[in-house]
Short mmCIF file of C-alpha atoms in Angstrom, two decimals:
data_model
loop_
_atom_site.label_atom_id
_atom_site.label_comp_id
_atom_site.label_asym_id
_atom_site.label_seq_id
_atom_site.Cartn_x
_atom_site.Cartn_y
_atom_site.Cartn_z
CA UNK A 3 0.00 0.00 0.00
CA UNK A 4 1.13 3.45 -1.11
CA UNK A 5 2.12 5.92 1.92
CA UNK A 6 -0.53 8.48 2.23
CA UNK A 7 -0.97 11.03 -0.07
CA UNK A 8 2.27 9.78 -1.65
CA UNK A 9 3.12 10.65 -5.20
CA UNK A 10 5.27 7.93 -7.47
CA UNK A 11 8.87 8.95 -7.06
CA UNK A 12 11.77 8.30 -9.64
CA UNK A 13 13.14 4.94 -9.05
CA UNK A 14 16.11 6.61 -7.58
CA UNK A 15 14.42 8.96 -4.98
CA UNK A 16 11.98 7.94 -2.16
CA UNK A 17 8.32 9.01 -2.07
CA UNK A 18 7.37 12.54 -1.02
CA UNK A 19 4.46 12.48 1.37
CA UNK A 20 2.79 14.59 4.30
CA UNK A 21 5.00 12.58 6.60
CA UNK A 22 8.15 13.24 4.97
CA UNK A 23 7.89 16.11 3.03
CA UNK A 24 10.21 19.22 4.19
CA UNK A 25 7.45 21.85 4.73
CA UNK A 26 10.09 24.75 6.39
CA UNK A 27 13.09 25.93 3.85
CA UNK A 28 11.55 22.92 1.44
CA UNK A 29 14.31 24.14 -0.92
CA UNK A 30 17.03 22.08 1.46
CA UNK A 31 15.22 18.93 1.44
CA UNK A 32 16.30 15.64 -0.47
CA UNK A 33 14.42 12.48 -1.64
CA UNK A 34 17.20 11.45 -3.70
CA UNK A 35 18.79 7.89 -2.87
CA UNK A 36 21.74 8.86 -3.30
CA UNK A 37 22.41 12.08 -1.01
CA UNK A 38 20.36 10.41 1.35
CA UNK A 39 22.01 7.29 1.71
CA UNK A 40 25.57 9.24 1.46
CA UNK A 41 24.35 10.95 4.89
CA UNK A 42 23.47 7.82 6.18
CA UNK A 43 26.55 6.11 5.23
CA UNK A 44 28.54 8.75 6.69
CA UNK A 45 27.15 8.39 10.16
CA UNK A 46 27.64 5.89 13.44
CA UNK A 47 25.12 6.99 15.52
CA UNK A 48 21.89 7.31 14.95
CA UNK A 49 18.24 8.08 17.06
CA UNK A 50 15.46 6.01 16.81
CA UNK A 51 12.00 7.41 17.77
CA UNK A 52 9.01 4.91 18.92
CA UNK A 53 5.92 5.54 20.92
CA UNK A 54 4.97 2.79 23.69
CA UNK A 55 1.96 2.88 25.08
CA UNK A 56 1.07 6.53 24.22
CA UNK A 57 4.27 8.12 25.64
CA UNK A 58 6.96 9.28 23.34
CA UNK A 59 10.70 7.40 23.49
CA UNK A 60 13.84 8.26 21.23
CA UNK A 61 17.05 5.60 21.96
CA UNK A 62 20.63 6.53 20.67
CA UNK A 63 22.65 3.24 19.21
CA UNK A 64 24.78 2.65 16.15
CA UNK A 65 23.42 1.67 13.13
CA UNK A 66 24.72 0.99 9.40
CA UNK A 67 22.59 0.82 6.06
CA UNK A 68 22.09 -2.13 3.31
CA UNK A 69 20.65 -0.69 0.21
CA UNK A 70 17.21 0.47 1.17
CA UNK A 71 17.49 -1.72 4.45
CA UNK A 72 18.43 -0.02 7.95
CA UNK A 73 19.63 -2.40 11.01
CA UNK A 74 20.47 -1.86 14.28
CA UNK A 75 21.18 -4.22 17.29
CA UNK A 76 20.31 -3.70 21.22
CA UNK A 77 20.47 -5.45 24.52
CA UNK A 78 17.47 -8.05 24.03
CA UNK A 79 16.31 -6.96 27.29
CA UNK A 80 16.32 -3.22 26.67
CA UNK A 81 12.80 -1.45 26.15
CA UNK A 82 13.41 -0.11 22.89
CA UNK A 83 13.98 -3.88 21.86
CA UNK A 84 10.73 -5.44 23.67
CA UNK A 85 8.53 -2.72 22.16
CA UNK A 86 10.12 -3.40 18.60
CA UNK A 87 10.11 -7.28 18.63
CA UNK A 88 6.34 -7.64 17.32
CA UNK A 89 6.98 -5.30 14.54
CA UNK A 90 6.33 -1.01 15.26
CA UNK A 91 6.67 2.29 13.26
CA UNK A 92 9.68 4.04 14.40
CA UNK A 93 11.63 7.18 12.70
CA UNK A 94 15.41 6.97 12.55
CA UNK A 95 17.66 10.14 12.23
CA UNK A 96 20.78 11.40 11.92
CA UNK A 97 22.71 14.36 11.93
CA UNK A 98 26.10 15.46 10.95
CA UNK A 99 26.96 19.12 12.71
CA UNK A 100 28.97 20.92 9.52
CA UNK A 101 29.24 24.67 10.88
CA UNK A 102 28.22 27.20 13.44
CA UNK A 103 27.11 30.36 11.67
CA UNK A 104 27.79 33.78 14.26
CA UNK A 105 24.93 36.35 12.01
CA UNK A 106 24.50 40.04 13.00
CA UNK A 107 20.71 39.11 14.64
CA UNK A 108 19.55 36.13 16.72
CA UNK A 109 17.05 35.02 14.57
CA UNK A 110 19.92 34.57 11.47
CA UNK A 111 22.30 32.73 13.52
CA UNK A 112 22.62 29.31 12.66
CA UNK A 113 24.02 26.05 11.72
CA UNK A 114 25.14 24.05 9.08
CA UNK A 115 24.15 20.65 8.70
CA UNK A 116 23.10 17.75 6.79
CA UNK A 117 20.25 15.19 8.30
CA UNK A 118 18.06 11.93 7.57
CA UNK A 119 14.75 11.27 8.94
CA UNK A 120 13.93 7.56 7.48
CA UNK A 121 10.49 5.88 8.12
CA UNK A 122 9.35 2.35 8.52
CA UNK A 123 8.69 -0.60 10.37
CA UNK A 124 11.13 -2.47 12.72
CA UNK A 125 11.05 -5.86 12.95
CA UNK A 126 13.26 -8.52 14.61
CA UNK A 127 15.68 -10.98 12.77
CA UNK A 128 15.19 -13.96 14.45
CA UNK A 129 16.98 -16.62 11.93
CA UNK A 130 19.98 -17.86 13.96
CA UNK A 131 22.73 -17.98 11.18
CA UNK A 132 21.18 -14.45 9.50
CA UNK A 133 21.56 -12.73 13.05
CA UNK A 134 25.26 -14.23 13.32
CA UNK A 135 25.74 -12.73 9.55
CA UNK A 136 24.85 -9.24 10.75
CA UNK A 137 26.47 -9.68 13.64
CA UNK A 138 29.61 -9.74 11.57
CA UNK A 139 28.71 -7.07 9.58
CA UNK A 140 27.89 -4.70 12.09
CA UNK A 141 30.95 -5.41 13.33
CA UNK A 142 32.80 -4.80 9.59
CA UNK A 143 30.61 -1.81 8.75
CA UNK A 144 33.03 0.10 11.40
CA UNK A 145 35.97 -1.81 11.02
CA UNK A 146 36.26 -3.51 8.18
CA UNK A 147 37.24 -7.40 8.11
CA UNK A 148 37.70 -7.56 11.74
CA UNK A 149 34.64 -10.20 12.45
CA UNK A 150 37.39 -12.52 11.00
CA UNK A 151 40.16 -11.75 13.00
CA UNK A 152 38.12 -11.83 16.46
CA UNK A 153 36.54 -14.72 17.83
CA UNK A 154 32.27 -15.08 17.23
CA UNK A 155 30.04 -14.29 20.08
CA UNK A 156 29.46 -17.10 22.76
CA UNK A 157 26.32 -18.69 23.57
CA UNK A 158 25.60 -15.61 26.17
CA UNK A 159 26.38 -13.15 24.29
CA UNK A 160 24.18 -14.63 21.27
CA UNK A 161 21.41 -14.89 23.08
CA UNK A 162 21.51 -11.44 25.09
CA UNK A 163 21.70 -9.57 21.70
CA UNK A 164 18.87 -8.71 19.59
CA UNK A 165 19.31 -7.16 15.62
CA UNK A 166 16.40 -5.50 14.27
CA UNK A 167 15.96 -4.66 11.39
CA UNK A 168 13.57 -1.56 8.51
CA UNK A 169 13.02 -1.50 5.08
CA UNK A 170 12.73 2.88 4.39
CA UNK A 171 9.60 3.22 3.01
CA UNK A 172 10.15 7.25 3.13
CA UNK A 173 12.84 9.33 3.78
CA UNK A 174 14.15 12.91 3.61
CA UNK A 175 17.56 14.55 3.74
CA UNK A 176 17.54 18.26 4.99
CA UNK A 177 20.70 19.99 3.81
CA UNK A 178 22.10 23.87 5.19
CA UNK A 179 25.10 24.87 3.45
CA UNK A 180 25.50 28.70 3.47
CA UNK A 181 27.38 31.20 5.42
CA UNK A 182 25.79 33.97 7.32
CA UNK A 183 22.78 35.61 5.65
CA UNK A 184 21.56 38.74 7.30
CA UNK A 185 19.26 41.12 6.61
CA UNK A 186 20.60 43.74 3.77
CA UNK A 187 20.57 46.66 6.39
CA UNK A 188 22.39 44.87 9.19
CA UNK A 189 25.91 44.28 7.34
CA UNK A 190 26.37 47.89 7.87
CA UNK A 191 24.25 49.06 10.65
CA UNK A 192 24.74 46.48 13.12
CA UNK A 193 28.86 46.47 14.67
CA UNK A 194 28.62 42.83 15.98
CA UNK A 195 31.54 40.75 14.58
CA UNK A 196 30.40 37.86 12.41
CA UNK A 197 31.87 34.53 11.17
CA UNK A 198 31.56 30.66 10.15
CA UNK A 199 32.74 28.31 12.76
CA UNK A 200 33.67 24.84 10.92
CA UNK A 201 33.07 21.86 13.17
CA UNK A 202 34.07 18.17 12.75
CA UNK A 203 34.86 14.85 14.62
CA UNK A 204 38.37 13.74 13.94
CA UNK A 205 40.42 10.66 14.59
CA UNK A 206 42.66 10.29 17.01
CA UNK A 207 46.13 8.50 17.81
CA UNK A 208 45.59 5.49 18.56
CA UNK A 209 46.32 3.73 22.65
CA UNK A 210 46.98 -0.17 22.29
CA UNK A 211 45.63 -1.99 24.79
CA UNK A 212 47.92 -2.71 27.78
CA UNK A 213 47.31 -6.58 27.33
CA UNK A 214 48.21 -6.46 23.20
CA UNK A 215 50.51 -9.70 22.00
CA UNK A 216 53.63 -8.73 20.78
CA UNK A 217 54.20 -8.78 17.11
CA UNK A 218 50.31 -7.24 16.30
CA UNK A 219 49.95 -4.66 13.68
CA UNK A 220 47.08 -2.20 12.51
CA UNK A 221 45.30 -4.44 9.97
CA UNK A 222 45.58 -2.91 6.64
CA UNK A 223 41.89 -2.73 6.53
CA UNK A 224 42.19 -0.37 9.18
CA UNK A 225 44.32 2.08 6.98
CA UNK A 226 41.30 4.71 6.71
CA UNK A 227 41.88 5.43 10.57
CA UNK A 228 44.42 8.18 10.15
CA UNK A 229 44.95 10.33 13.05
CA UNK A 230 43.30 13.95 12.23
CA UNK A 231 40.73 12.11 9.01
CA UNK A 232 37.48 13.26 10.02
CA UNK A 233 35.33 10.66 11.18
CA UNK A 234 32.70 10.97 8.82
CA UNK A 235 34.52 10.75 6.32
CA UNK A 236 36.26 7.36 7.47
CA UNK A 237 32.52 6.28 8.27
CA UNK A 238 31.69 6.64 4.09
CA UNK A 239 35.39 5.27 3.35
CA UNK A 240 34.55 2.60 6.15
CA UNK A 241 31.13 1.17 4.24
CA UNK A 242 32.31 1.42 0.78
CA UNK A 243 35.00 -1.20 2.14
CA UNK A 244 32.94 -3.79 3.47
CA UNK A 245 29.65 -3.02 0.80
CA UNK A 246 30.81 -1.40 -2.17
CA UNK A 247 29.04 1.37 -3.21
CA UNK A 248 26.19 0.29 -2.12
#
């Protein structure tokens, strides 16, 4: 069934709908596949938003993307996890933090950014040797190649992790990518200093654990992680690795 009000999208772009539609600065929104899954691809963490029983939740946790396909994993005894199991309609988000913008007024002050808000129904995997695949691949998504170099979970561990996973069935991107815009009278008539503040999450040096066998050497799978490469950009580097391009 088609999402309401939905109108037939390219096969490249998701459908635009009430729910997803970018109603404020619509000119910044995206429905292509391709930006959107770029800012997904780019990203570790992600919120998921669910309602139980009437009240309103949102859970942090890392995430990674297989073509139209979203999947997660949680404690199998955590909330967010009980309330997904029999299948619910969450909203999953991200945001990458680009800029702070200093303007000459309050209300022009602002940031630059580039977010997802995808749409669908989670659902539980529950086949033993497809939960042990993503297992692995969550694992790879970050750090890719390293489910075969560490041992698989035990019987414990198995059991006390759930994955879930959602198809998109909509999704927008919301890009701001300007520098400070004021009002035509307030580049000369207001004296307040004004600028663009980039902002990024970078890598750092590496600390080997205390513990490490001799002889062990960064995998060269592991070559992305270079100390100063912003971490979104390892993230996309990172995925293309273990899926291609996806």
């Amino acid at each position: 069934m088609s999402p309401p009000d939905s109108v037939t999208p390219p096969s490249d772009s998701y459908p635009v709908t009430n729910v997803n539609k970018v109603k404020r600065v619509h000119e910044r929104g995206r429905y292509d596949k391709e930006t959107i899954h770029a800012i997904l691809d780019a990203a570790l963490v992600c919120h998921i938003a669910y309602v139980i029983d009437g009240r309103p939740y949102c859970t942090p946790t890392s995430f990674w993307r297989e073509g139209s396909h979203l999947y997660w994993h949680g404690s199998s005894a955590s909330r967010m996890i009980r309330s997904q199991k029999e299948g619910v309609d969450v909203c999953l988000t991200v945001t990458h933090l680009d800029s702070l913008v200093m303007a000459r007024s309050g209300f022009h002050h602002s940031v630059n950014y580039r977010a997802v808000m995808a749409f669908g129904k989670a659902h539980v995997i529950d086949d033993p040797e497809e939960k042990l695949k993503l297992m692995d691949r969550f694992i790879d998504r970050i750090y890719p190649g390293r489910s075969k170099l560490i041992r698989q979970p035990n019987k414990q561990e198995f059991k006390a992790t759930t994955m879930i996973g959602m198809e998109i069935e909509m999704a927008s991107g919301k890009i701001r990518d300007k520098h400070v815009a004021d009002e035509e009278e307030d580049y000369e008539g207001v004296p307040a200093w004004s600028a663009l503040y980039p902002v990024t999450q970078v890598i750092g040096e590496p600390s080997d654990c205390a513990r490490q066998l001799p002889g062990l050497t960064r995998p060269d799978e592991m070559s992305d992680f270079v100390p100063g490469a912003r971490l979104d950009e390892v993230m996309s580097k990172t995925y293309k690795r273990t899926f291609g391009e996806g």
